mmCIF file of C-alpha atoms and ligand atoms in Angstrom:
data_model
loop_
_atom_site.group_PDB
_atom_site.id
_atom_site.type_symbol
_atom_site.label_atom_id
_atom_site.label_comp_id
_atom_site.label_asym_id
_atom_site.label_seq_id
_atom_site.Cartn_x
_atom_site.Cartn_y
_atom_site.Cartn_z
ATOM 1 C CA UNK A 512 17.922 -21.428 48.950
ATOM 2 C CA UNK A 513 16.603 -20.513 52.266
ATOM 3 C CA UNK A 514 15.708 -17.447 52.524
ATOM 4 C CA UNK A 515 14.264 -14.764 55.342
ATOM 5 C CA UNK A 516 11.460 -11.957 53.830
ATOM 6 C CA UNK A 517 11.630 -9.510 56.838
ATOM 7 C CA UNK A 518 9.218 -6.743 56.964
ATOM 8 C CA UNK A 519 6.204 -8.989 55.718
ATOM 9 C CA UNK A 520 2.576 -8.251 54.870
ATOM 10 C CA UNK A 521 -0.335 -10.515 53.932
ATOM 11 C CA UNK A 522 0.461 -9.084 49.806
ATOM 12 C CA UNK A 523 4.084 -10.126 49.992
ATOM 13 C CA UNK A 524 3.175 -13.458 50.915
ATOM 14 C CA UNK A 525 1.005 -14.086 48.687
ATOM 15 C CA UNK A 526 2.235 -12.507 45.285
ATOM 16 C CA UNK A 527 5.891 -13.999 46.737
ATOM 17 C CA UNK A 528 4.524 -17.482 47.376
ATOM 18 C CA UNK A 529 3.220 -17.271 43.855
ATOM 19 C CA UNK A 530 6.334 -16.389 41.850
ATOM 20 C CA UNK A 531 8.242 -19.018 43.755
ATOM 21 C CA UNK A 532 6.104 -22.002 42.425
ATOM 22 C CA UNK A 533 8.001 -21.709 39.409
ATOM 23 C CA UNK A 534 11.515 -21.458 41.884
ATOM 24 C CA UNK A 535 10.832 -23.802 44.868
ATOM 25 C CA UNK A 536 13.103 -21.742 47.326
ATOM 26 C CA UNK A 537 12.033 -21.841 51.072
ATOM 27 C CA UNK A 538 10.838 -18.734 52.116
ATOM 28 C CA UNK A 539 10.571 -17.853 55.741
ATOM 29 C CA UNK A 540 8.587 -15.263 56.065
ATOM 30 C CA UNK A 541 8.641 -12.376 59.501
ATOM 31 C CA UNK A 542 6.983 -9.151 60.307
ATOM 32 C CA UNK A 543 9.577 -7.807 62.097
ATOM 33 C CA UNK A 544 11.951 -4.961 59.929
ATOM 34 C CA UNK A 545 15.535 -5.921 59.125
ATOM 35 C CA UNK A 546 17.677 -4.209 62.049
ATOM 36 C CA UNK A 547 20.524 -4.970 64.570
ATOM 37 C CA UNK A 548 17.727 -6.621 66.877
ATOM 38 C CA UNK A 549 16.242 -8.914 64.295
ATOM 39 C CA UNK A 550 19.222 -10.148 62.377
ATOM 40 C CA UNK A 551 19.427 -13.425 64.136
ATOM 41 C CA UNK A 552 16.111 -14.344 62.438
ATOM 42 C CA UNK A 553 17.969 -15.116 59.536
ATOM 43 C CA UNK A 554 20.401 -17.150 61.108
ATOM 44 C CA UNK A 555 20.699 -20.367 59.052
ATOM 45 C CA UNK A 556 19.121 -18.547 55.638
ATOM 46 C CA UNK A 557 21.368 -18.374 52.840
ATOM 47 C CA UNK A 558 19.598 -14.768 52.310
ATOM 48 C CA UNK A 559 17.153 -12.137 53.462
ATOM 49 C CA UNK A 560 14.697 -10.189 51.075
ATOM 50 C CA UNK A 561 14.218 -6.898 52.172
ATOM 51 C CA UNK A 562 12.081 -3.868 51.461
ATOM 52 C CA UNK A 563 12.439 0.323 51.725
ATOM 53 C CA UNK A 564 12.556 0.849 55.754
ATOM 54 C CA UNK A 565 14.450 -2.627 56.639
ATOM 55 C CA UNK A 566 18.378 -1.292 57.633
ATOM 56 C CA UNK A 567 21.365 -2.562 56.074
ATOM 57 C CA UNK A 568 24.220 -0.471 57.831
ATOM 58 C CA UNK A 569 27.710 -1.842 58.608
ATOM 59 C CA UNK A 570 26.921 -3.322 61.803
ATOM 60 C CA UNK A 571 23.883 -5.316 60.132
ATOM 61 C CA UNK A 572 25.848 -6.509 57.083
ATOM 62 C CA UNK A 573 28.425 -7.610 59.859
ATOM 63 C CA UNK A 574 25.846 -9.329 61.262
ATOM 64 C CA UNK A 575 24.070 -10.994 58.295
ATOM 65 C CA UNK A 576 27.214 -12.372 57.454
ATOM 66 C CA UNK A 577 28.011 -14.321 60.911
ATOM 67 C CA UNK A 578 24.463 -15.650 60.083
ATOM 68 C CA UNK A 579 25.733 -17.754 56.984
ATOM 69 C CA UNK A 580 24.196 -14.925 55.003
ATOM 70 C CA UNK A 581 25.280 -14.457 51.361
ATOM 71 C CA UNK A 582 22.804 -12.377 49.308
ATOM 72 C CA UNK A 583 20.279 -9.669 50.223
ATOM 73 C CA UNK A 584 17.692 -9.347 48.032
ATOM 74 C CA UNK A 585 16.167 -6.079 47.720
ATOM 75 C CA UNK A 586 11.825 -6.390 46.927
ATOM 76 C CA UNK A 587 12.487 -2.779 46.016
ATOM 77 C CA UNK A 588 14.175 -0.139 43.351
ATOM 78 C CA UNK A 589 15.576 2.727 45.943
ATOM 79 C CA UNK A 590 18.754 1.022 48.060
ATOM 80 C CA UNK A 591 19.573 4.218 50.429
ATOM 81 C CA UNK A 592 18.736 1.675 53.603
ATOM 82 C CA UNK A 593 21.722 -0.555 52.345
ATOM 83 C CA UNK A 594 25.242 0.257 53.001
ATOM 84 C CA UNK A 595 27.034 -1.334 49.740
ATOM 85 C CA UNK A 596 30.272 -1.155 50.861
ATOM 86 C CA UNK A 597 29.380 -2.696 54.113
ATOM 87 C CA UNK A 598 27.634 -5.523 52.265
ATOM 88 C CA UNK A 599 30.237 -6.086 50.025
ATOM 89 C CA UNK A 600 33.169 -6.056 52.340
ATOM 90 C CA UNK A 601 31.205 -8.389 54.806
ATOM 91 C CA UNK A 602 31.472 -11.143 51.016
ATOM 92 C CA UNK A 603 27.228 -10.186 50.883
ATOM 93 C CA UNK A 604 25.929 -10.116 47.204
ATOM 94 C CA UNK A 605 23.089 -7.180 47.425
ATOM 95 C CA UNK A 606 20.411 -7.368 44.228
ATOM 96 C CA UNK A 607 17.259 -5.354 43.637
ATOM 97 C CA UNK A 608 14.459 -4.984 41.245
ATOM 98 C CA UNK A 609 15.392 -1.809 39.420
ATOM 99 C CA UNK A 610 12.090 -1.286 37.610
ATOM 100 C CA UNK A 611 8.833 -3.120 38.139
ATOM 101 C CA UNK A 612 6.225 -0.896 37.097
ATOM 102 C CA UNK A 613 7.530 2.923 36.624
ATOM 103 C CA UNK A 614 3.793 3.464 35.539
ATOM 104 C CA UNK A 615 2.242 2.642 39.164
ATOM 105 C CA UNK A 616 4.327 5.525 40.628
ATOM 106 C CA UNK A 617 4.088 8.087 37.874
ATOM 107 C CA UNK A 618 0.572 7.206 38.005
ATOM 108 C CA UNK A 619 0.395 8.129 41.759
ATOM 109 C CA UNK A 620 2.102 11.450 40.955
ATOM 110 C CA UNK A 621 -0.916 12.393 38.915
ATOM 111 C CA UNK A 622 -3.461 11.175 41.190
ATOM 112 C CA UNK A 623 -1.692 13.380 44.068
ATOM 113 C CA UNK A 624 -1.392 16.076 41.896
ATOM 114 C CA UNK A 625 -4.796 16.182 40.687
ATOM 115 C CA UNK A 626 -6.349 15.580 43.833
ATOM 116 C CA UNK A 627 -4.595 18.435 45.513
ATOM 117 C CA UNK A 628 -5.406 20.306 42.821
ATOM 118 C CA UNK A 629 -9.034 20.211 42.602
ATOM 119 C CA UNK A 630 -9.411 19.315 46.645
ATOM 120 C CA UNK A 631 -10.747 15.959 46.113
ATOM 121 C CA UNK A 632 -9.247 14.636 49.997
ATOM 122 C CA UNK A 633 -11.593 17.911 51.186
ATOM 123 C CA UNK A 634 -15.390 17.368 48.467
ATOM 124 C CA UNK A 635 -15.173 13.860 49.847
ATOM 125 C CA UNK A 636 -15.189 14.083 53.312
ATOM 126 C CA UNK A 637 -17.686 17.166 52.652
ATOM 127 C CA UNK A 638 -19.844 15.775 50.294
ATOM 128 C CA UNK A 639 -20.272 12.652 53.169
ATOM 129 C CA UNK A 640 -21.324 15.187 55.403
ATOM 130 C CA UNK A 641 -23.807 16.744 53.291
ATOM 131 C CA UNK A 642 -22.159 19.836 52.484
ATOM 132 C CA UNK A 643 -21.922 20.691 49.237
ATOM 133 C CA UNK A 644 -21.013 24.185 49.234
ATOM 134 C CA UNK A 645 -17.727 24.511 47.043
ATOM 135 C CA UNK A 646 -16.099 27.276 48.682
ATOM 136 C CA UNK A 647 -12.143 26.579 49.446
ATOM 137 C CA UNK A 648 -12.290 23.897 46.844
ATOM 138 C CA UNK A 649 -11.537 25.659 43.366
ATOM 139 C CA UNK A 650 -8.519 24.709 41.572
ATOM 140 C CA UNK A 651 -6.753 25.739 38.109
ATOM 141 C CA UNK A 652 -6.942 23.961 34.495
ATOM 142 C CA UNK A 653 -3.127 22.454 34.221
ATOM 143 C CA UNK A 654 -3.387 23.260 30.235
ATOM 144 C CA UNK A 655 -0.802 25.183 29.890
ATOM 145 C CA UNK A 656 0.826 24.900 33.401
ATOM 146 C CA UNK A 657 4.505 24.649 34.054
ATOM 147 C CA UNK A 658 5.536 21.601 35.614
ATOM 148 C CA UNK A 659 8.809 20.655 36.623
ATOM 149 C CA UNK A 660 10.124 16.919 36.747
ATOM 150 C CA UNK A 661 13.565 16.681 38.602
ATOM 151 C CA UNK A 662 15.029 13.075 38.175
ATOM 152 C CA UNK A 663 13.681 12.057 34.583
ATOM 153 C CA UNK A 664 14.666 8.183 35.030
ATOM 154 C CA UNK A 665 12.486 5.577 34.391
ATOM 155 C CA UNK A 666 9.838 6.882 36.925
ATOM 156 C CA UNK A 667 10.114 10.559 35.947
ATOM 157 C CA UNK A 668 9.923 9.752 32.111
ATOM 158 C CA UNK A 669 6.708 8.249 32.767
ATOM 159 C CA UNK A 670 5.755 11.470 34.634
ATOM 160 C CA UNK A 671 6.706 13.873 31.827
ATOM 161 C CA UNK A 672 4.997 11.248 29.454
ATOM 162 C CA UNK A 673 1.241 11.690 31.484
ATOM 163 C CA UNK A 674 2.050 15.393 31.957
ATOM 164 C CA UNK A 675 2.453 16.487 28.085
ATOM 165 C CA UNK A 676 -1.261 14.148 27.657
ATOM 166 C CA UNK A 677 -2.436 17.489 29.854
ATOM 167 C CA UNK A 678 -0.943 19.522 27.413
ATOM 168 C CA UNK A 679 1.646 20.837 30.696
ATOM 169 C CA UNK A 680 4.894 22.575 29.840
ATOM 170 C CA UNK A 681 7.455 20.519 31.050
ATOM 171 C CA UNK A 682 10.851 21.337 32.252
ATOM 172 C CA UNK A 683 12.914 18.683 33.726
ATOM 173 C CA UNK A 684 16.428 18.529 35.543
ATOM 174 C CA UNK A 685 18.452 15.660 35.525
ATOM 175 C CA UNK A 686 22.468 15.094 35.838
ATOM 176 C CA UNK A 687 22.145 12.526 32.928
ATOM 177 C CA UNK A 688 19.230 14.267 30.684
ATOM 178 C CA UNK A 689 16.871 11.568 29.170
ATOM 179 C CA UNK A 690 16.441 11.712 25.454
ATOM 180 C CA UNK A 691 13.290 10.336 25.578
ATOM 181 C CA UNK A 692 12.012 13.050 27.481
ATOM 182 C CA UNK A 693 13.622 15.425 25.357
ATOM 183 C CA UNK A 694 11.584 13.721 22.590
ATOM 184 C CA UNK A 695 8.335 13.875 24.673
ATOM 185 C CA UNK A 696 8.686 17.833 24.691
ATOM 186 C CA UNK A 697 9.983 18.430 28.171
ATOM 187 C CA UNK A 698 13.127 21.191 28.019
ATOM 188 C CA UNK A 699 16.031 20.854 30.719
ATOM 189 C CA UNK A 700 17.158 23.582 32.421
ATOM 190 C CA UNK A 701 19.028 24.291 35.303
ATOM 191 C CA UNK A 702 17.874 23.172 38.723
ATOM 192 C CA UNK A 703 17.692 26.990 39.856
ATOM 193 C CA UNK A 704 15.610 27.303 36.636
ATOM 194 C CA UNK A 705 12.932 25.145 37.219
ATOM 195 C CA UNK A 706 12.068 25.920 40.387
ATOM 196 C CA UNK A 707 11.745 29.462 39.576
ATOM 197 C CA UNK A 708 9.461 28.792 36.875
ATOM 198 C CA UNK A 709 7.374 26.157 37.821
ATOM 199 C CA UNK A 710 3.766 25.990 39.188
ATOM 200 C CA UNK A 711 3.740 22.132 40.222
ATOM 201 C CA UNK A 712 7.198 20.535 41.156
ATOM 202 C CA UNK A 713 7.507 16.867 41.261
ATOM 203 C CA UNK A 714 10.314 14.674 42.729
ATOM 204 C CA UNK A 715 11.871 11.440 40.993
ATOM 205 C CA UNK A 716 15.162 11.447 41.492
ATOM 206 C CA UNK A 717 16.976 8.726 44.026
ATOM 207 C CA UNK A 718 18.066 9.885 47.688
ATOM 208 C CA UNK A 719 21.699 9.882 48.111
ATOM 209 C CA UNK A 720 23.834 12.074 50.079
ATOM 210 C CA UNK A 721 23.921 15.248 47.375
ATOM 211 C CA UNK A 722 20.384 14.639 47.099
ATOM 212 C CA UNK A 723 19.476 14.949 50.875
ATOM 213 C CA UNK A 724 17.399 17.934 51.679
ATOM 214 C CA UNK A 725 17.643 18.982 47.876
ATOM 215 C CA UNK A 726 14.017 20.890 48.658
ATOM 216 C CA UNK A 727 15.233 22.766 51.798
ATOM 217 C CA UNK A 728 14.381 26.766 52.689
ATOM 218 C CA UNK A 729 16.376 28.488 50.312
ATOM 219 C CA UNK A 730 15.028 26.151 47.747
ATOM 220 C CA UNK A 731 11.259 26.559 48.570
ATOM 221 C CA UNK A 732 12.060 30.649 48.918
ATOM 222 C CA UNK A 733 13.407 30.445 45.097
ATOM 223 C CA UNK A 734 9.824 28.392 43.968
ATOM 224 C CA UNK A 735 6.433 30.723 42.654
ATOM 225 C CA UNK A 736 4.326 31.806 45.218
ATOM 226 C CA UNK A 737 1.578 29.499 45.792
ATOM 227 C CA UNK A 738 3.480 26.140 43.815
ATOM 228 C CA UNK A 739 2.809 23.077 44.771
ATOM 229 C CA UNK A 740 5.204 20.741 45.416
ATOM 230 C CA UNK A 741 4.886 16.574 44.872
ATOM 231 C CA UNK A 742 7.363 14.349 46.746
ATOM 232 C CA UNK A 743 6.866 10.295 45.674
ATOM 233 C CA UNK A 744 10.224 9.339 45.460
ATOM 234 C CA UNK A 745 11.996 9.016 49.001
ATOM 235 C CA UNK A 746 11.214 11.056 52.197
ATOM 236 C CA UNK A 747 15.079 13.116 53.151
ATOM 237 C CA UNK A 748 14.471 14.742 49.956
ATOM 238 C CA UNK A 749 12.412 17.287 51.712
ATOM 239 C CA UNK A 750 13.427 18.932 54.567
ATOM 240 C CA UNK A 751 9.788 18.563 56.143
ATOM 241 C CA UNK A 752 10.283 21.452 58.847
ATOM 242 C CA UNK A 753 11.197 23.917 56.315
ATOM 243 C CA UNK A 754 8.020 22.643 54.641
ATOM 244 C CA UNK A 755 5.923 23.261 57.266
ATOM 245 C CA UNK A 756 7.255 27.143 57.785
ATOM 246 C CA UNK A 757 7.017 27.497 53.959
ATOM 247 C CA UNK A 758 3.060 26.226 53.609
ATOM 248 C CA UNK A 759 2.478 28.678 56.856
ATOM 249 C CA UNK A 760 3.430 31.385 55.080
ATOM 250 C CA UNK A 761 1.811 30.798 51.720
ATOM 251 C CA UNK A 762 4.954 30.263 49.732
ATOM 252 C CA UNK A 763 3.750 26.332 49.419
ATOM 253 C CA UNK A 764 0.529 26.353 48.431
ATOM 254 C CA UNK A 765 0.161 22.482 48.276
ATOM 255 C CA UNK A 766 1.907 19.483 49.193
ATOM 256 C CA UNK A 767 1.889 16.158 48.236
ATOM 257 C CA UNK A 768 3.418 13.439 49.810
ATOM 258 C CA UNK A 769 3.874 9.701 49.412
ATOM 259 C CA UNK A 770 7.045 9.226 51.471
ATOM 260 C CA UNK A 771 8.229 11.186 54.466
ATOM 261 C CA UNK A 772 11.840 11.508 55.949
ATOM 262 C CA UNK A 773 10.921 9.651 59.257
ATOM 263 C CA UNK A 774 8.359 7.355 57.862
ATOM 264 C CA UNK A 775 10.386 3.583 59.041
ATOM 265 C CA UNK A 776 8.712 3.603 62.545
ATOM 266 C CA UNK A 777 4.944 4.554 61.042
ATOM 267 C CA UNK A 778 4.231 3.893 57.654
ATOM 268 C CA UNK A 779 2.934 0.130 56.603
ATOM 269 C CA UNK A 780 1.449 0.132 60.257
ATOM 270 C CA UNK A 781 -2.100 0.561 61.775
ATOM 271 C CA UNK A 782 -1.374 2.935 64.493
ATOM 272 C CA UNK A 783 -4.645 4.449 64.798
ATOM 273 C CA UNK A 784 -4.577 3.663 68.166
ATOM 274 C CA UNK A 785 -1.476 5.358 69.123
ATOM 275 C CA UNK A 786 -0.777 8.884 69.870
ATOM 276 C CA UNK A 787 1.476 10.269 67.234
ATOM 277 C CA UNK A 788 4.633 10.643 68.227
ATOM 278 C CA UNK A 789 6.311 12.624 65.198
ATOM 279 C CA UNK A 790 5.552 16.446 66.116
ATOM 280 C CA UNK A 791 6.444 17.289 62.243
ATOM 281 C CA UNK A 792 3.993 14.791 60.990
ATOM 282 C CA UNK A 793 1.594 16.073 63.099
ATOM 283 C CA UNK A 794 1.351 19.499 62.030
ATOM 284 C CA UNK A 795 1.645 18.278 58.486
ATOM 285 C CA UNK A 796 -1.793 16.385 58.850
ATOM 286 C CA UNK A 797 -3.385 19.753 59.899
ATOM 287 C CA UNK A 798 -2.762 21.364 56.848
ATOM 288 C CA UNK A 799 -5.736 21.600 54.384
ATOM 289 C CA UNK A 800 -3.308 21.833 51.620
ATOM 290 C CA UNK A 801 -1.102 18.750 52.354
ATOM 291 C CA UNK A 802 -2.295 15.227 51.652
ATOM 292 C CA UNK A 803 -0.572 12.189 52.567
ATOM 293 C CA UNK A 804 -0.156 8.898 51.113
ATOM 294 C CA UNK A 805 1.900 5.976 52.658
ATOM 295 C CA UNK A 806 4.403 5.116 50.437
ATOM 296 C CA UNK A 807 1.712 3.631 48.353
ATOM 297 C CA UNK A 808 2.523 4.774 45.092
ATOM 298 C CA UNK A 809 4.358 1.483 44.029
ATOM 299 C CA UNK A 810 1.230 -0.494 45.018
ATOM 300 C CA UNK A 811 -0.568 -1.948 42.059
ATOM 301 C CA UNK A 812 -1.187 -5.930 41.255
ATOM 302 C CA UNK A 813 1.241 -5.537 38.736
ATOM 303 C CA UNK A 814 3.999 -3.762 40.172
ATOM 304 C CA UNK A 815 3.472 -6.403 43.310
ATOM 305 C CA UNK A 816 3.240 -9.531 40.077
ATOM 306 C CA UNK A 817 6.476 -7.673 39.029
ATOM 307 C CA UNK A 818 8.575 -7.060 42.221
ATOM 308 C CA UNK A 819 7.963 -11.117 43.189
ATOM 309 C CA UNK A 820 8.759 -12.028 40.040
ATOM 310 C CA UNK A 821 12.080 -10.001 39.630
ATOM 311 C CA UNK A 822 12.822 -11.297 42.869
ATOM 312 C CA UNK A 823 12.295 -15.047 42.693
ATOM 313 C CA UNK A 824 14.605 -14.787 39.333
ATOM 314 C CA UNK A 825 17.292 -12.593 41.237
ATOM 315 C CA UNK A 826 17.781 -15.119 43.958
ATOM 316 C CA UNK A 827 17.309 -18.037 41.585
ATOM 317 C CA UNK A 828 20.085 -16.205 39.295
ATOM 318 C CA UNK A 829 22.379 -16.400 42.603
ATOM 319 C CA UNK A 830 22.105 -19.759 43.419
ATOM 320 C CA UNK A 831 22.729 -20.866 40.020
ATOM 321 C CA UNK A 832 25.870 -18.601 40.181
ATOM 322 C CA UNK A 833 24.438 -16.791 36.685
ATOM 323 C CA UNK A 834 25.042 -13.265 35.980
ATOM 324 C CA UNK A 835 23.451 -10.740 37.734
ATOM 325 C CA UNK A 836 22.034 -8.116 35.713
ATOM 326 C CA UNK A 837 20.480 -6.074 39.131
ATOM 327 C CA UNK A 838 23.142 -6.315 41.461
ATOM 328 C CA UNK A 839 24.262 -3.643 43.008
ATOM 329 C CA UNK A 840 27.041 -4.983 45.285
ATOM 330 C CA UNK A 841 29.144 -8.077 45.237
ATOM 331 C CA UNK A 842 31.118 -9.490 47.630
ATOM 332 C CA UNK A 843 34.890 -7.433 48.172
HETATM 333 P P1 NAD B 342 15.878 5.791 37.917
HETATM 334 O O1 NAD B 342 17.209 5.360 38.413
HETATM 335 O O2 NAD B 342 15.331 5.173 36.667
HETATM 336 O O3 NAD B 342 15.843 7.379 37.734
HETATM 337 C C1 NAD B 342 16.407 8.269 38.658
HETATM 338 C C2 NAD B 342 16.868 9.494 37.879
HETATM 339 O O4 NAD B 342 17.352 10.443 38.825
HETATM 340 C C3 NAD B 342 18.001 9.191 36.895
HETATM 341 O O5 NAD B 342 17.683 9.706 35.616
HETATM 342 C C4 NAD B 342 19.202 9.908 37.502
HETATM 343 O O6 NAD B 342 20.109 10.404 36.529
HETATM 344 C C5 NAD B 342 18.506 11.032 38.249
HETATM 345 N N1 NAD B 342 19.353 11.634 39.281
HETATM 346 C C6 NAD B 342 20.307 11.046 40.040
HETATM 347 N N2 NAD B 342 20.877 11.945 40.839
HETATM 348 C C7 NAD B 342 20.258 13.132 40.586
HETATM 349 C C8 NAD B 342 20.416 14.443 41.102
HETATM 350 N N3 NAD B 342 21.326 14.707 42.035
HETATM 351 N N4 NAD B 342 19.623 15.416 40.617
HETATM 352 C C9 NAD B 342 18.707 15.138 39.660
HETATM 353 N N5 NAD B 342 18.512 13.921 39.124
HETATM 354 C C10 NAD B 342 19.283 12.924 39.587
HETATM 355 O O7 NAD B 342 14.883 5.548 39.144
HETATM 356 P P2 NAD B 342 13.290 5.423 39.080
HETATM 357 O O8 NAD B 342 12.921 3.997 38.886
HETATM 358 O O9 NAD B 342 12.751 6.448 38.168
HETATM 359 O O10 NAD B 342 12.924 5.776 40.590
HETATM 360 C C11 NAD B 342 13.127 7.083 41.103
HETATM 361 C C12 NAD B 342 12.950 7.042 42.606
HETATM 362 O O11 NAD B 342 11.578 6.771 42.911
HETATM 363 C C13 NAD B 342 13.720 5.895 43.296
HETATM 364 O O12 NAD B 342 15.028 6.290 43.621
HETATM 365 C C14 NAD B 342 12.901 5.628 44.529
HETATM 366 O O13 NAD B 342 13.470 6.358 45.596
HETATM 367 C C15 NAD B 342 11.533 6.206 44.209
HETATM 368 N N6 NAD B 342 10.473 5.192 44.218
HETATM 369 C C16 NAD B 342 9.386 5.393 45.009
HETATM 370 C C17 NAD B 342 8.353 4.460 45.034
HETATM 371 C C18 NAD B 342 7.111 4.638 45.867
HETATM 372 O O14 NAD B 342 6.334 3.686 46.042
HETATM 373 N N7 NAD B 342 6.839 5.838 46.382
HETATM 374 C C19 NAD B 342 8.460 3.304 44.252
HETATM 375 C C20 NAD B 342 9.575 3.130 43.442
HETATM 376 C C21 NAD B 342 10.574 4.077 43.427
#
């Protein structure tokens, strides 16, 4: 199969052009995001491999189609930035890679958490400068602390997993509760219940439409004083502005982020050269209390070993015409 990997850095290439020695596809390989400007690069591929910020809506899975396009594989677990329905009416097979290394994101969690906790983003830059004063840096022991896990998938079970080795109380929503989390000690409760009771809230749960904004005003008004609040999972389940009003006036008293609503037209880029555009951003990065990651958290050797591999064996299961364990849409 020919196939088009939009949205391409010097890792993908490399852990990609690795997995397929034991596939032999032809990869093509472009920079440039999936969108309605770039579809033509695939024109004469059999099918594109995409990744979080490339855009799959109707109009692209039109496209894609009148390109000779018949699979979009997905070098990713979330699929908000594919329209299904649009794929599979336009005859497009969509796959993914549904897990890949659950451990490199829960892992990331911790490191936010921890970091935010105990200032670590401020003692470094301070200790470079030779101050070592510690005022403004003193955080709390999590023994003991309350932390609530909403989405306790594969990702989130992880999370409780690391959390309980702190000896944390765990609460965790879900709409399918996860036995094995049950089994780890964490206790479900209502949605409404957790925030009110927790000191550190951490998302893992997939953005879909009832999910959008699920950390809004009235949501962040219901939270403890001070909490802090973890977002690794996608960006639009924060409403950032409300974020922003809600670490002004104390009620956040830390946030950590690895994905942000808007992030397509910044993250994966160097634009240190560039004036910011995004005004929310902006004031986020101002905070002392807010540190940002971007969208890094799935970025380990073996989540990368993992993703290619998945991959490779997704389109190779395709062009054998074998089952496909992680589709997600098939053509109408
Ligand atoms: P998963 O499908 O294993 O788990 C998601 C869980 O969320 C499930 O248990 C599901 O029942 C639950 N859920 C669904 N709707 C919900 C709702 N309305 N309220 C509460 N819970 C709900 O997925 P996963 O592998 O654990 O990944 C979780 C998310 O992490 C993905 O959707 C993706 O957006 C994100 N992610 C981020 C990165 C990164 O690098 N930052 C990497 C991989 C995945």
């Amino acid at each position: 199969m020919r196939i088009a990997i939009f949205s391409t850095k010097p890792y993908d290439t490399a852990f990609l052009e690795q997995a397929n020695l034991a596939h032999g596809h032809e990869l093509v390989f472009f920079d440039a995001r999936l969108g309605p400007k770039t579809t033509p690069l695939a024109q004469g591929c059999d099918g594109v491999c995409i990744f979080v910020n490339d855009c799959v809506d109707a109009a692209v899975a039109a496209a894609l189609a009148r390109a000779g396009v018949r699979l979009i594989a997905l070098r990713c677990a979330g699929f908000n930035n594919v329209d299904l329905a649009a794929a599979s009416a336009h005859g497009l097979t969509v796959v993914r890679v549904p897990a890949y290394s659950p451990h490199a994101v829960a892992e990331h969690t911790l490191a936010l958490i921890l970091s935010l906790n105990r200032r670590i983003h401020r003692a470094y830059a301070r200790v470079r400068e030779g101050n070592f004063t510690l005022d403004g840096l003193m955080g709390f022991d999590l023994v003991g602390r309350t932390v609530g896990v909403i989405g306790t998938g594969r990702i989130g079970a992880v999370v409780v997993r690391l959390l309980r080795g702190f000896d944390c109380r765990v609460l965790a929503y879900d709409v399918a509760p996860n036995p094995e989390c049950v089994a780890l000690g964490a206790d479900y409760v209502s949605l409404g219940d957790l925030l009110r009771q927790s000191d550190i809230v951490t998302l893992h749960c997939p953005l879909a439409p009832e999910t959008y904004h699920l950390i809004g005003q009235d949501a962040l008004a219901s939270m403890k004083p001070g909490v802090m609040l973890i977002n690794t999972s996608r960006g639009a389940l924060l409403d950032a502005a409300a974020a922003i009003e809600a670490l002004k006036s104390g009620q956040l008293g830390a946030l950590g982020l690895d994905v942000y609503e808007e992030e397509a037209d910044m993250f994966f880029e160097d634009l240190s050269n560039r004036v910011l555009q995004d005004d929310i951003f902006a004031r986020l990065l101002t905070f002392p209390n807010v540190l940002i990651t971007g969208h890094q958290a799935f970025f380990t050797r073996e989540a990368l070993t993992a993703i290619a591999e998945t991959t490779l064996a997704n389109i190779s299961a395709f062009a054998r015409g074998a089952d496909l364990p992680n589709a997600l849409a098939r053509p109408a």
